[in-house]
Amino acid sequence: MPVKAKILIAEEDENLQEVLRGLFRSLNHRVKASSDAAEICSLLEREGWDAFFCDTRLWDSSRCEHDLLQLALSRQPRVPVVMTAHYTEIVLAQSAMSRGAFAWLPKPLKAMDALHVLERILCEAPSPAAEAVAADFPDAVKGTGSTDQAMPAVERHFEVLIGEHERMQELYTQIEKVSATAVTVLLRGDSGTGKELAAQAIHNSSARSDKPFVAVNCAALPEQLLESELFGHVKGAFTGAVRNKDGLFVAAQGGTLFLDEIGSIPVQMQLTLLRALQEREIRPVGGVSMIPVDVRVIAATNEDLEERLRSGLFREDLFYRLSVFPITLPRLAERRTDVLLLAQHFLGEWSQSDGIAPARLTDDAADALSKYSWPGNVRELQNALRRAYTLVAGENRPISLRELPDEIRRAAMNRPQDSKEQGGVPIPARSAGMTLKAYLRACERQFVQVVLDECQGDKDAAAKKLGVSLATFYRKYGGQ
């Protein structure tokens, strides 16, 4: 089979280099890849290329003395340049597009995305390579196997988590440490803080990353169905059990089982779960034989498990078995500097999916998002932006204050009157679907933050002012 195209790859991560090189070579393309900017410059000077994939980190002038994009555009102006970037680098990617880049791809890369952009390049390029690829591209895609699966993520596999705040950096460090072990993890945090994403990040960074990640919301199923879902059942175990069924422990064999809302599991069933964790074997409902399982369990809760423990609603032995390595996820209000970063991520993702220019925010809208208390955390931000994006999509105008939900606009307008000038505590706006319990928790945290501000960040003084011990302060509020 003749060589179809010459592809140059400038990629800082050597693992991703190998993945791209193997993917393109499997389609009989000639590929050169390097993380050395000087070597890439030399290759651009010496040889002609049909496509150039360039990591923004190797183009960023603050990190690299060579302007690879400028060199490519000046030396080989007809060669399409594809930038690869994390969503945290979206500004760089947009800048590259404005300077003449053909496209940009988000990391972690997906094989299908890379193949589709290459198809566009070669089918639009006036070269023999175009005809060869256009002729058999569908067959080529079929031959790559699981091309819709994400490629190995670069760095620490945390791309599912977005944030640069120091609280997120602490979270990344904890994930990195626990991923190297097989211990049980308990993720704690309010609804919408991203506990399932954190669980996925732990799984993706662990030695089990090539095995299944299985998630279940324990609060969404009644007791008998939950037990059958987790452990499976044998035929005839109960009415409707017409055949044997494997449970999620078996489905997650070798991988990770994520148990969300663990606090909702009935006390009677907690003992069964405890035995499964201790003995590493399960018995299907109605079964006799034990089935060995090799599963890493990550549990999550937005409840005060210690209070449930004191109330007799949660077993102490299961609590300690689950919380070998507890991790508390920060609320969005604790990392306000990440709000616009998350907004860029969501808007960029939706815009790229729709094939349009990245949606933007007006200054007023960005300011309102940054100042809102976000009692529903990242999920509330995502929902608010999704609605706003839908309203402006295709109109070629930025998202303004009027596209944002009423509670965010009201908070933006009323904030000066809510502040210390009035001697009161800012009251968080209630988001749609928010329960009374969740709203009261948001009010409590808002009050704690005001006290902490009054104490100039002194947590010991804040705890005394609140009338709680320092240990309780950290346990309930994560140190704010």
GROMACS .gro file of C-alpha atoms in nm:
model
  480
    1MET     CA    1   0.000   0.000   0.000
    2PRO     CA    2   0.147   0.340  -0.094
    3VAL     CA    3   0.220   0.605   0.166
    4LYS     CA    4  -0.076   0.843   0.177
    5ALA     CA    5   0.048   1.150   0.365
    6LYS     CA    6   0.341   1.296   0.556
    7ILE     CA    7   0.239   1.407   0.904
    8LEU     CA    8   0.454   1.600   1.150
    9ILE     CA    9   0.369   1.588   1.521
   10ALA     CA   10   0.507   1.828   1.783
   11GLU     CA   11   0.387   1.686   2.114
   12GLU     CA   12   0.534   1.739   2.461
   13ASP     CA   13   0.393   1.418   2.603
   14GLU     CA   14   0.585   1.118   2.469
   15ASN     CA   15   0.305   0.875   2.551
   16LEU     CA   16   0.060   1.073   2.339
   17GLN     CA   17   0.327   1.099   2.068
   18GLU     CA   18   0.339   0.721   2.047
   19VAL     CA   19  -0.039   0.691   2.035
   20LEU     CA   20  -0.072   0.941   1.749
   21ARG     CA   21   0.224   0.794   1.562
   22GLY     CA   22   0.077   0.444   1.587
   23LEU     CA   23  -0.271   0.560   1.488
   24PHE     CA   24  -0.157   0.741   1.173
   25ARG     CA   25   0.097   0.475   1.074
   26SER     CA   26  -0.173   0.210   1.100
   27LEU     CA   27  -0.337   0.396   0.808
   28ASN     CA   28  -0.007   0.390   0.616
   29HIS     CA   29   0.081   0.756   0.671
   30ARG     CA   30   0.442   0.858   0.714
   31VAL     CA   31   0.484   1.017   1.057
   32LYS     CA   32   0.759   1.207   1.236
   33ALA     CA   33   0.706   1.308   1.600
   34SER     CA   34   0.915   1.494   1.855
   35SER     CA   35   0.892   1.693   2.177
   36ASP     CA   36   1.203   1.894   2.085
   37ALA     CA   37   1.101   2.232   1.938
   38ALA     CA   38   1.441   2.279   1.774
   39GLU     CA   39   1.409   1.943   1.597
   40ILE     CA   40   1.057   2.033   1.481
   41CYS     CA   41   1.193   2.361   1.342
   42SER     CA   42   1.456   2.169   1.148
   43LEU     CA   43   1.197   1.927   1.008
   44LEU     CA   44   0.976   2.217   0.899
   45GLU     CA   45   1.275   2.377   0.726
   46ARG     CA   46   1.399   2.061   0.550
   47GLU     CA   47   1.090   1.864   0.449
   48GLY     CA   48   0.744   1.918   0.308
   49TRP     CA   49   0.441   1.801   0.509
   50ASP     CA   50   0.073   1.736   0.445
   51ALA     CA   51  -0.036   1.805   0.805
   52PHE     CA   52   0.123   1.943   1.121
   53PHE     CA   53  -0.016   1.858   1.467
   54CYS     CA   54   0.127   2.098   1.726
   55ASP     CA   55   0.095   2.093   2.106
   56THR     CA   56   0.012   2.443   2.235
   57ARG     CA   57   0.269   2.392   2.508
   58LEU     CA   58   0.542   2.369   2.245
   59TRP     CA   59   0.409   2.678   2.069
   60ASP     CA   60   0.346   2.896   2.376
   61SER     CA   61   0.615   3.166   2.367
   62SER     CA   62   0.623   3.179   2.746
   63ARG     CA   63   0.744   2.818   2.751
   64CYS     CA   64   0.929   2.785   2.422
   65GLU     CA   65   1.164   3.019   2.235
   66HIS     CA   66   1.050   2.887   1.894
   67ASP     CA   67   0.723   3.005   1.738
   68LEU     CA   68   0.638   2.680   1.563
   69LEU     CA   69   0.307   2.809   1.430
   70GLN     CA   70   0.465   3.114   1.271
   71LEU     CA   71   0.745   2.903   1.125
   72ALA     CA   72   0.499   2.652   0.978
   73LEU     CA   73   0.279   2.925   0.830
   74SER     CA   74   0.573   3.112   0.680
   75ARG     CA   75   0.776   2.815   0.549
   76GLN     CA   76   0.487   2.594   0.443
   77PRO     CA   77   0.178   2.818   0.420
   78ARG     CA   78  -0.034   2.550   0.251
   79VAL     CA   79   0.021   2.297   0.531
   80PRO     CA   80  -0.278   2.288   0.772
   81VAL     CA   81  -0.176   2.323   1.137
   82VAL     CA   82  -0.383   2.147   1.404
   83MET     CA   83  -0.329   2.267   1.761
   84THR     CA   84  -0.381   2.025   2.050
   85ALA     CA   85  -0.469   2.180   2.385
   86HIS     CA   86  -0.618   2.121   2.726
   87TYR     CA   87  -0.930   2.325   2.796
   88THR     CA   88  -0.719   2.523   3.045
   89GLU     CA   89  -0.522   2.637   2.738
   90ILE     CA   90  -0.826   2.736   2.532
   91VAL     CA   91  -0.709   3.098   2.504
   92LEU     CA   92  -0.386   2.981   2.340
   93ALA     CA   93  -0.579   2.757   2.103
   94GLN     CA   94  -0.812   3.042   2.005
   95SER     CA   95  -0.514   3.270   1.949
   96ALA     CA   96  -0.357   3.008   1.722
   97MET     CA   97  -0.682   2.980   1.525
   98SER     CA   98  -0.692   3.357   1.477
   99ARG     CA   99  -0.335   3.345   1.344
  100GLY     CA  100  -0.414   3.085   1.083
  101ALA     CA  101  -0.426   2.740   1.243
  102PHE     CA  102  -0.660   2.498   1.063
  103ALA     CA  103  -0.826   2.354   1.376
  104TRP     CA  104  -0.770   2.265   1.739
  105LEU     CA  105  -0.838   1.943   1.926
  106PRO     CA  106  -0.909   1.919   2.301
  107LYS     CA  107  -0.713   1.689   2.529
  108PRO     CA  108  -0.753   1.413   2.623
  109LEU     CA  109  -0.762   1.337   2.251
  110LYS     CA  110  -1.001   1.084   2.102
  111ALA     CA  111  -0.887   0.876   1.807
  112MET     CA  112  -1.201   0.950   1.607
  113ASP     CA  113  -1.152   1.327   1.651
  114ALA     CA  114  -0.793   1.305   1.527
  115LEU     CA  115  -0.895   1.092   1.230
  116HIS     CA  116  -1.182   1.321   1.134
  117VAL     CA  117  -0.968   1.634   1.135
  118LEU     CA  118  -0.703   1.453   0.928
  119GLU     CA  119  -0.974   1.346   0.684
  120ARG     CA  120  -1.084   1.710   0.648
  121ILE     CA  121  -0.725   1.823   0.592
  122LEU     CA  122  -0.642   1.565   0.329
  123CYS     CA  123  -0.975   1.584   0.150
  124GLU     CA  124  -0.944   1.963   0.120
  125ALA     CA  125  -0.574   1.959   0.028
  126PRO     CA  126  -0.485   1.951  -0.346
  127SER     CA  127  -0.253   1.652  -0.323
  128PRO     CA  128  -0.248   1.280  -0.412
  129ALA     CA  129  -0.280   1.206  -0.042
  130ALA     CA  130  -0.628   1.359  -0.046
  131GLU     CA  131  -0.760   1.120  -0.309
  132ALA     CA  132  -0.615   0.817  -0.132
  133VAL     CA  133  -0.769   0.906   0.203
  134ALA     CA  134  -1.103   1.018   0.061
  135ALA     CA  135  -1.135   0.689  -0.125
  136ASP     CA  136  -1.108   0.456   0.172
  137PHE     CA  137  -1.137   0.665   0.488
  138PRO     CA  138  -1.447   0.479   0.619
  139ASP     CA  139  -1.263   0.146   0.588
  140ALA     CA  140  -0.958   0.295   0.754
  141VAL     CA  141  -1.164   0.403   1.052
  142LYS     CA  142  -1.319   0.058   1.081
  143GLY     CA  143  -0.973  -0.089   1.094
  144THR     CA  144  -0.866   0.110   1.399
  145GLY     CA  145  -1.082  -0.079   1.646
  146SER     CA  146  -1.216   0.125   1.939
  147THR     CA  147  -1.162   0.463   1.775
  148ASP     CA  148  -1.436   0.621   1.981
  149GLN     CA  149  -1.242   0.556   2.301
  150ALA     CA  150  -1.033   0.827   2.464
  151MET     CA  151  -0.660   0.806   2.404
  152PRO     CA  152  -0.436   0.779   2.710
  153ALA     CA  153  -0.461   1.113   2.890
  154VAL     CA  154  -0.142   1.309   2.925
  155GLU     CA  155   0.022   1.407   3.252
  156ARG     CA  156  -0.180   1.289   3.553
  157HIS     CA  157  -0.505   1.186   3.385
  158PHE     CA  158  -0.696   1.468   3.558
  159GLU     CA  159  -0.844   1.620   3.240
  160VAL     CA  160  -1.193   1.526   3.360
  161LEU     CA  161  -1.139   1.773   3.645
  162ILE     CA  162  -1.111   2.142   3.561
  163GLY     CA  163  -0.950   2.388   3.802
  164GLU     CA  164  -0.632   2.576   3.881
  165HIS     CA  165  -0.719   2.701   4.233
  166GLU     CA  166  -0.492   2.580   4.512
  167ARG     CA  167  -0.778   2.370   4.654
  168MET     CA  168  -0.789   2.184   4.323
  169GLN     CA  169  -0.412   2.147   4.321
  170GLU     CA  170  -0.441   1.985   4.665
  171LEU     CA  171  -0.711   1.756   4.525
  172TYR     CA  172  -0.488   1.656   4.232
  173THR     CA  173  -0.205   1.571   4.472
  174GLN     CA  174  -0.436   1.356   4.685
  175ILE     CA  175  -0.567   1.176   4.376
  176GLU     CA  176  -0.215   1.116   4.252
  177LYS     CA  177  -0.113   0.962   4.585
  178VAL     CA  178  -0.416   0.741   4.632
  179SER     CA  179  -0.417   0.626   4.269
  180ALA     CA  180  -0.088   0.448   4.328
  181THR     CA  181  -0.255   0.230   4.593
  182ALA     CA  182  -0.555  -0.003   4.603
  183VAL     CA  183  -0.713   0.139   4.921
  184THR     CA  184  -1.079   0.226   4.952
  185VAL     CA  185  -1.155   0.596   4.904
  186LEU     CA  186  -1.437   0.805   5.050
  187LEU     CA  187  -1.515   1.119   4.849
  188ARG     CA  188  -1.699   1.387   5.043
  189GLY     CA  189  -1.852   1.707   4.916
  190ASP     CA  190  -2.173   1.890   4.837
  191SER     CA  191  -2.391   1.791   4.542
  192GLY     CA  192  -2.247   1.910   4.213
  193THR     CA  193  -1.884   1.932   4.325
  194GLY     CA  194  -1.772   1.654   4.090
  195LYS     CA  195  -1.735   1.348   4.309
  196GLU     CA  196  -1.793   1.104   4.022
  197LEU     CA  197  -1.538   1.291   3.808
  198ALA     CA  198  -1.286   1.262   4.091
  199ALA     CA  199  -1.358   0.889   4.112
  200GLN     CA  200  -1.299   0.859   3.737
  201ALA     CA  201  -0.971   1.049   3.772
  202ILE     CA  202  -0.855   0.808   4.043
  203HIS     CA  203  -0.948   0.512   3.824
  204ASN     CA  204  -0.786   0.658   3.512
  205SER     CA  205  -0.462   0.725   3.700
  206SER     CA  206  -0.445   0.380   3.860
  207ALA     CA  207  -0.312   0.045   3.748
  208ARG     CA  208  -0.677  -0.054   3.690
  209SER     CA  209  -0.734   0.208   3.419
  210ASP     CA  210  -0.769  -0.053   3.143
  211LYS     CA  211  -1.045  -0.232   3.336
  212PRO     CA  212  -1.409  -0.126   3.385
  213PHE     CA  213  -1.521   0.181   3.580
  214VAL     CA  214  -1.875   0.109   3.702
  215ALA     CA  215  -2.088   0.368   3.882
  216VAL     CA  216  -2.415   0.332   4.072
  217ASN     CA  217  -2.626   0.582   4.265
  218CYS     CA  218  -2.724   0.395   4.580
  219ALA     CA  219  -3.006   0.640   4.657
  220ALA     CA  220  -3.177   0.580   4.324
  221LEU     CA  221  -3.271   0.216   4.389
  222PRO     CA  222  -3.494   0.049   4.651
  223GLU     CA  223  -3.320  -0.186   4.894
  224GLN     CA  224  -3.397  -0.522   4.728
  225LEU     CA  225  -3.316  -0.394   4.381
  226LEU     CA  226  -2.993  -0.232   4.504
  227GLU     CA  227  -2.875  -0.558   4.660
  228SER     CA  228  -2.948  -0.746   4.338
  229GLU     CA  229  -2.782  -0.471   4.134
  230LEU     CA  230  -2.462  -0.485   4.340
  231PHE     CA  231  -2.429  -0.857   4.405
  232GLY     CA  232  -2.644  -1.015   4.134
  233HIS     CA  233  -2.907  -1.282   4.184
  234VAL     CA  234  -2.984  -1.639   4.087
  235LYS     CA  235  -3.291  -1.755   3.899
  236GLY     CA  236  -3.594  -1.775   4.128
  237ALA     CA  237  -3.439  -1.566   4.406
  238PHE     CA  238  -3.747  -1.342   4.403
  239THR     CA  239  -4.052  -1.272   4.190
  240GLY     CA  240  -3.934  -1.165   3.847
  241ALA     CA  241  -3.589  -1.326   3.876
  242VAL     CA  242  -3.635  -1.540   3.566
  243ARG     CA  243  -3.264  -1.592   3.502
  244ASN     CA  244  -2.926  -1.561   3.672
  245LYS     CA  245  -2.784  -1.210   3.669
  246ASP     CA  246  -2.434  -1.084   3.746
  247GLY     CA  247  -2.412  -0.781   3.973
  248LEU     CA  248  -2.199  -0.468   3.945
  249PHE     CA  249  -1.920  -0.617   4.156
  250VAL     CA  250  -1.875  -0.879   3.885
  251ALA     CA  251  -1.918  -0.620   3.608
  252ALA     CA  252  -1.636  -0.416   3.763
  253GLN     CA  253  -1.404  -0.717   3.800
  254GLY     CA  254  -1.044  -0.598   3.795
  255GLY     CA  255  -1.154  -0.235   3.785
  256THR     CA  256  -1.331   0.021   4.002
  257LEU     CA  257  -1.681   0.028   4.150
  258PHE     CA  258  -1.807   0.377   4.239
  259LEU     CA  259  -2.082   0.382   4.503
  260ASP     CA  260  -2.242   0.726   4.501
  261GLU     CA  261  -2.460   0.844   4.791
  262ILE     CA  262  -2.329   0.564   5.010
  263GLY     CA  263  -2.505   0.710   5.314
  264SER     CA  264  -2.844   0.607   5.176
  265ILE     CA  265  -2.772   0.231   5.192
  266PRO     CA  266  -3.009   0.065   5.444
  267VAL     CA  267  -2.847  -0.057   5.766
  268GLN     CA  268  -2.943  -0.420   5.696
  269MET     CA  269  -2.755  -0.415   5.368
  270GLN     CA  270  -2.449  -0.237   5.508
  271LEU     CA  271  -2.330  -0.560   5.670
  272THR     CA  272  -2.344  -0.740   5.334
  273LEU     CA  273  -2.135  -0.464   5.177
  274LEU     CA  274  -1.889  -0.471   5.468
  275ARG     CA  275  -1.835  -0.845   5.423
  276ALA     CA  276  -1.779  -0.800   5.051
  277LEU     CA  277  -1.510  -0.539   5.123
  278GLN     CA  278  -1.345  -0.746   5.395
  279GLU     CA  279  -1.357  -1.089   5.234
  280ARG     CA  280  -1.330  -0.975   4.870
  281GLU     CA  281  -1.605  -1.213   4.773
  282ILE     CA  282  -1.981  -1.186   4.723
  283ARG     CA  283  -2.286  -1.409   4.728
  284PRO     CA  284  -2.563  -1.335   4.474
  285VAL     CA  285  -2.911  -1.286   4.617
  286GLY     CA  286  -3.061  -1.633   4.658
  287GLY     CA  287  -2.727  -1.798   4.584
  288VAL     CA  288  -2.520  -2.045   4.784
  289SER     CA  289  -2.169  -2.020   4.640
  290MET     CA  290  -1.935  -1.728   4.704
  291ILE     CA  291  -1.781  -1.547   4.406
  292PRO     CA  292  -1.432  -1.396   4.448
  293VAL     CA  293  -1.405  -1.036   4.328
  294ASP     CA  294  -1.110  -0.809   4.264
  295VAL     CA  295  -1.263  -0.462   4.274
  296ARG     CA  296  -1.144  -0.127   4.405
  297VAL     CA  297  -1.433   0.053   4.577
  298ILE     CA  298  -1.467   0.431   4.580
  299ALA     CA  299  -1.762   0.564   4.779
  300ALA     CA  300  -1.907   0.914   4.785
  301THR     CA  301  -2.147   1.111   5.000
  302ASN     CA  302  -2.283   1.461   5.047
  303GLU     CA  303  -2.418   1.372   5.391
  304ASP     CA  304  -2.271   1.400   5.740
  305LEU     CA  305  -2.188   1.032   5.786
  306GLU     CA  306  -2.067   1.091   6.142
  307GLU     CA  307  -2.414   1.221   6.232
  308ARG     CA  308  -2.576   0.918   6.069
  309LEU     CA  309  -2.332   0.700   6.262
  310ARG     CA  310  -2.435   0.863   6.592
  311SER     CA  311  -2.801   0.819   6.497
  312GLY     CA  312  -2.750   0.447   6.435
  313LEU     CA  313  -2.820   0.483   6.063
  314PHE     CA  314  -2.469   0.392   5.952
  315ARG     CA  315  -2.242   0.115   6.078
  316GLU     CA  316  -1.921   0.229   6.245
  317ASP     CA  317  -1.719  -0.063   6.106
  318LEU     CA  318  -1.834   0.011   5.750
  319PHE     CA  319  -1.760   0.381   5.797
  320TYR     CA  320  -1.398   0.311   5.890
  321ARG     CA  321  -1.364   0.049   5.616
  322LEU     CA  322  -1.480   0.300   5.354
  323SER     CA  323  -1.287   0.603   5.481
  324VAL     CA  324  -0.937   0.459   5.463
  325PHE     CA  325  -0.847   0.759   5.245
  326PRO     CA  326  -1.107   1.038   5.272
  327ILE     CA  327  -1.099   1.323   5.019
  328THR     CA  328  -1.311   1.638   5.047
  329LEU     CA  329  -1.399   1.814   4.722
  330PRO     CA  330  -1.416   2.194   4.742
  331ARG     CA  331  -1.734   2.384   4.674
  332LEU     CA  332  -1.728   2.612   4.373
  333ALA     CA  333  -1.767   2.913   4.605
  334GLU     CA  334  -1.434   2.814   4.763
  335ARG     CA  335  -1.256   2.836   4.428
  336ARG     CA  336  -1.422   3.130   4.254
  337THR     CA  337  -1.116   3.187   4.036
  338ASP     CA  338  -1.206   2.863   3.855
  339VAL     CA  339  -1.557   2.977   3.758
  340LEU     CA  340  -1.457   3.143   3.431
  341LEU     CA  341  -1.214   2.861   3.354
  342LEU     CA  342  -1.502   2.614   3.386
  343ALA     CA  343  -1.722   2.843   3.179
  344GLN     CA  344  -1.461   2.848   2.901
  345HIS     CA  345  -1.439   2.470   2.919
  346PHE     CA  346  -1.814   2.412   2.886
  347LEU     CA  347  -1.869   2.676   2.617
  348GLY     CA  348  -1.566   2.557   2.420
  349GLU     CA  349  -1.682   2.195   2.437
  350TRP     CA  350  -2.036   2.273   2.319
  351SER     CA  351  -1.917   2.513   2.048
  352GLN     CA  352  -1.674   2.258   1.910
  353SER     CA  353  -1.941   1.988   1.914
  354ASP     CA  354  -2.170   2.219   1.714
  355GLY     CA  355  -1.890   2.322   1.477
  356ILE     CA  356  -1.912   2.693   1.555
  357ALA     CA  357  -1.676   2.957   1.691
  358PRO     CA  358  -1.630   2.937   2.071
  359ALA     CA  359  -1.913   3.113   2.254
  360ARG     CA  360  -1.807   3.415   2.460
  361LEU     CA  361  -1.928   3.603   2.767
  362THR     CA  362  -1.980   3.977   2.801
  363ASP     CA  363  -1.790   4.144   3.085
  364ASP     CA  364  -2.112   4.184   3.285
  365ALA     CA  365  -2.200   3.817   3.245
  366ALA     CA  366  -1.850   3.705   3.340
  367ASP     CA  367  -1.856   3.932   3.646
  368ALA     CA  368  -2.195   3.794   3.755
  369LEU     CA  369  -2.075   3.435   3.720
  370SER     CA  370  -1.761   3.511   3.920
  371LYS     CA  371  -1.952   3.670   4.208
  372TYR     CA  372  -2.246   3.432   4.239
  373SER     CA  373  -2.238   3.193   4.538
  374TRP     CA  374  -2.316   2.875   4.335
  375PRO     CA  375  -2.499   2.669   4.599
  376GLY     CA  376  -2.544   2.399   4.334
  377ASN     CA  377  -2.171   2.406   4.256
  378VAL     CA  378  -2.031   2.304   3.916
  379ARG     CA  379  -2.352   2.130   3.812
  380GLU     CA  380  -2.549   2.452   3.862
  381LEU     CA  381  -2.289   2.647   3.662
  382GLN     CA  382  -2.304   2.394   3.380
  383ASN     CA  383  -2.684   2.404   3.366
  384ALA     CA  384  -2.694   2.785   3.373
  385LEU     CA  385  -2.442   2.810   3.091
  386ARG     CA  386  -2.610   2.539   2.884
  387ARG     CA  387  -2.933   2.739   2.886
  388ALA     CA  388  -2.750   3.062   2.801
  389TYR     CA  389  -2.550   2.894   2.525
  390THR     CA  390  -2.869   2.755   2.370
  391LEU     CA  391  -3.020   3.103   2.361
  392VAL     CA  392  -2.731   3.259   2.167
  393ALA     CA  393  -2.609   2.962   1.960
  394GLY     CA  394  -2.596   3.057   1.593
  395GLU     CA  395  -2.656   3.428   1.657
  396ASN     CA  396  -2.288   3.526   1.655
  397ARG     CA  397  -2.315   3.729   1.975
  398PRO     CA  398  -2.175   3.680   2.325
  399ILE     CA  399  -2.372   3.556   2.624
  400SER     CA  400  -2.492   3.860   2.817
  401LEU     CA  401  -2.644   3.909   3.160
  402ARG     CA  402  -2.997   3.871   3.022
  403GLU     CA  403  -2.930   3.511   2.912
  404LEU     CA  404  -2.835   3.404   3.264
  405PRO     CA  405  -3.091   3.262   3.512
  406ASP     CA  406  -3.291   3.507   3.726
  407GLU     CA  407  -3.118   3.413   4.052
  408ILE     CA  408  -2.775   3.494   3.908
  409ARG     CA  409  -2.893   3.828   3.768
  410ARG     CA  410  -3.064   3.915   4.097
  411ALA     CA  411  -2.751   3.827   4.292
  412ALA     CA  412  -2.543   4.045   4.060
  413MET     CA  413  -2.779   4.340   4.107
  414ASN     CA  414  -2.828   4.298   4.483
  415ARG     CA  415  -2.474   4.211   4.587
  416PRO     CA  416  -2.374   4.562   4.704
  417GLN     CA  417  -2.675   4.569   4.939
  418ASP     CA  418  -2.594   4.219   5.068
  419SER     CA  419  -2.244   4.307   5.180
  420LYS     CA  420  -2.100   4.411   5.512
  421GLU     CA  421  -2.225   4.766   5.449
  422GLN     CA  422  -2.561   4.635   5.566
  423GLY     CA  423  -2.405   4.440   5.852
  424GLY     CA  424  -2.559   4.116   5.734
  425VAL     CA  425  -2.463   3.788   5.577
  426PRO     CA  426  -2.513   3.742   5.200
  427ILE     CA  427  -2.796   3.497   5.145
  428PRO     CA  428  -2.733   3.254   4.860
  429ALA     CA  429  -2.995   3.242   4.589
  430ARG     CA  430  -3.192   2.921   4.567
  431SER     CA  431  -3.135   2.725   4.246
  432ALA     CA  432  -3.411   2.531   4.073
  433GLY     CA  433  -3.475   2.191   4.226
  434MET     CA  434  -3.273   2.270   4.537
  435THR     CA  435  -3.402   2.101   4.854
  436LEU     CA  436  -3.451   2.285   5.183
  437LYS     CA  437  -3.171   2.080   5.339
  438ALA     CA  438  -2.927   2.174   5.061
  439TYR     CA  439  -3.031   2.541   5.080
  440LEU     CA  440  -2.983   2.555   5.458
  441ARG     CA  441  -2.642   2.392   5.415
  442ALA     CA  442  -2.550   2.662   5.163
  443CYS     CA  443  -2.666   2.934   5.407
  444GLU     CA  444  -2.462   2.773   5.685
  445ARG     CA  445  -2.150   2.765   5.473
  446GLN     CA  446  -2.205   3.127   5.367
  447PHE     CA  447  -2.225   3.227   5.734
  448VAL     CA  448  -1.909   3.031   5.816
  449GLN     CA  449  -1.728   3.206   5.531
  450VAL     CA  450  -1.829   3.547   5.667
  451VAL     CA  451  -1.702   3.454   6.014
  452LEU     CA  452  -1.378   3.325   5.863
  453ASP     CA  453  -1.336   3.653   5.673
  454GLU     CA  454  -1.396   3.848   5.995
  455CYS     CA  455  -1.121   3.642   6.159
  456GLN     CA  456  -0.890   3.718   5.864
  457GLY     CA  457  -0.859   3.351   5.775
  458ASP     CA  458  -0.767   3.236   6.127
  459LYS     CA  459  -0.949   2.901   6.141
  460ASP     CA  460  -0.888   2.851   6.514
  461ALA     CA  461  -1.043   3.190   6.592
  462ALA     CA  462  -1.331   3.123   6.353
  463ALA     CA  463  -1.402   2.786   6.517
  464LYS     CA  464  -1.413   2.951   6.861
  465LYS     CA  465  -1.644   3.224   6.734
  466LEU     CA  466  -1.873   2.959   6.585
  467GLY     CA  467  -1.867   2.759   6.909
  468VAL     CA  468  -1.721   2.442   6.757
  469SER     CA  469  -1.392   2.261   6.796
  470LEU     CA  470  -1.121   2.308   6.534
  471ALA     CA  471  -1.156   1.938   6.442
  472THR     CA  472  -1.529   1.983   6.383
  473PHE     CA  473  -1.461   2.296   6.179
  474TYR     CA  474  -1.231   2.103   5.945
  475ARG     CA  475  -1.459   1.800   5.931
  476LYS     CA  476  -1.779   1.991   5.853
  477TYR     CA  477  -1.644   2.275   5.644
  478GLY     CA  478  -1.318   2.136   5.505
  479GLY     CA  479  -1.129   2.432   5.647
  480GLN     CA  480  -1.336   2.651   5.408
   0.00000   0.00000   0.00000
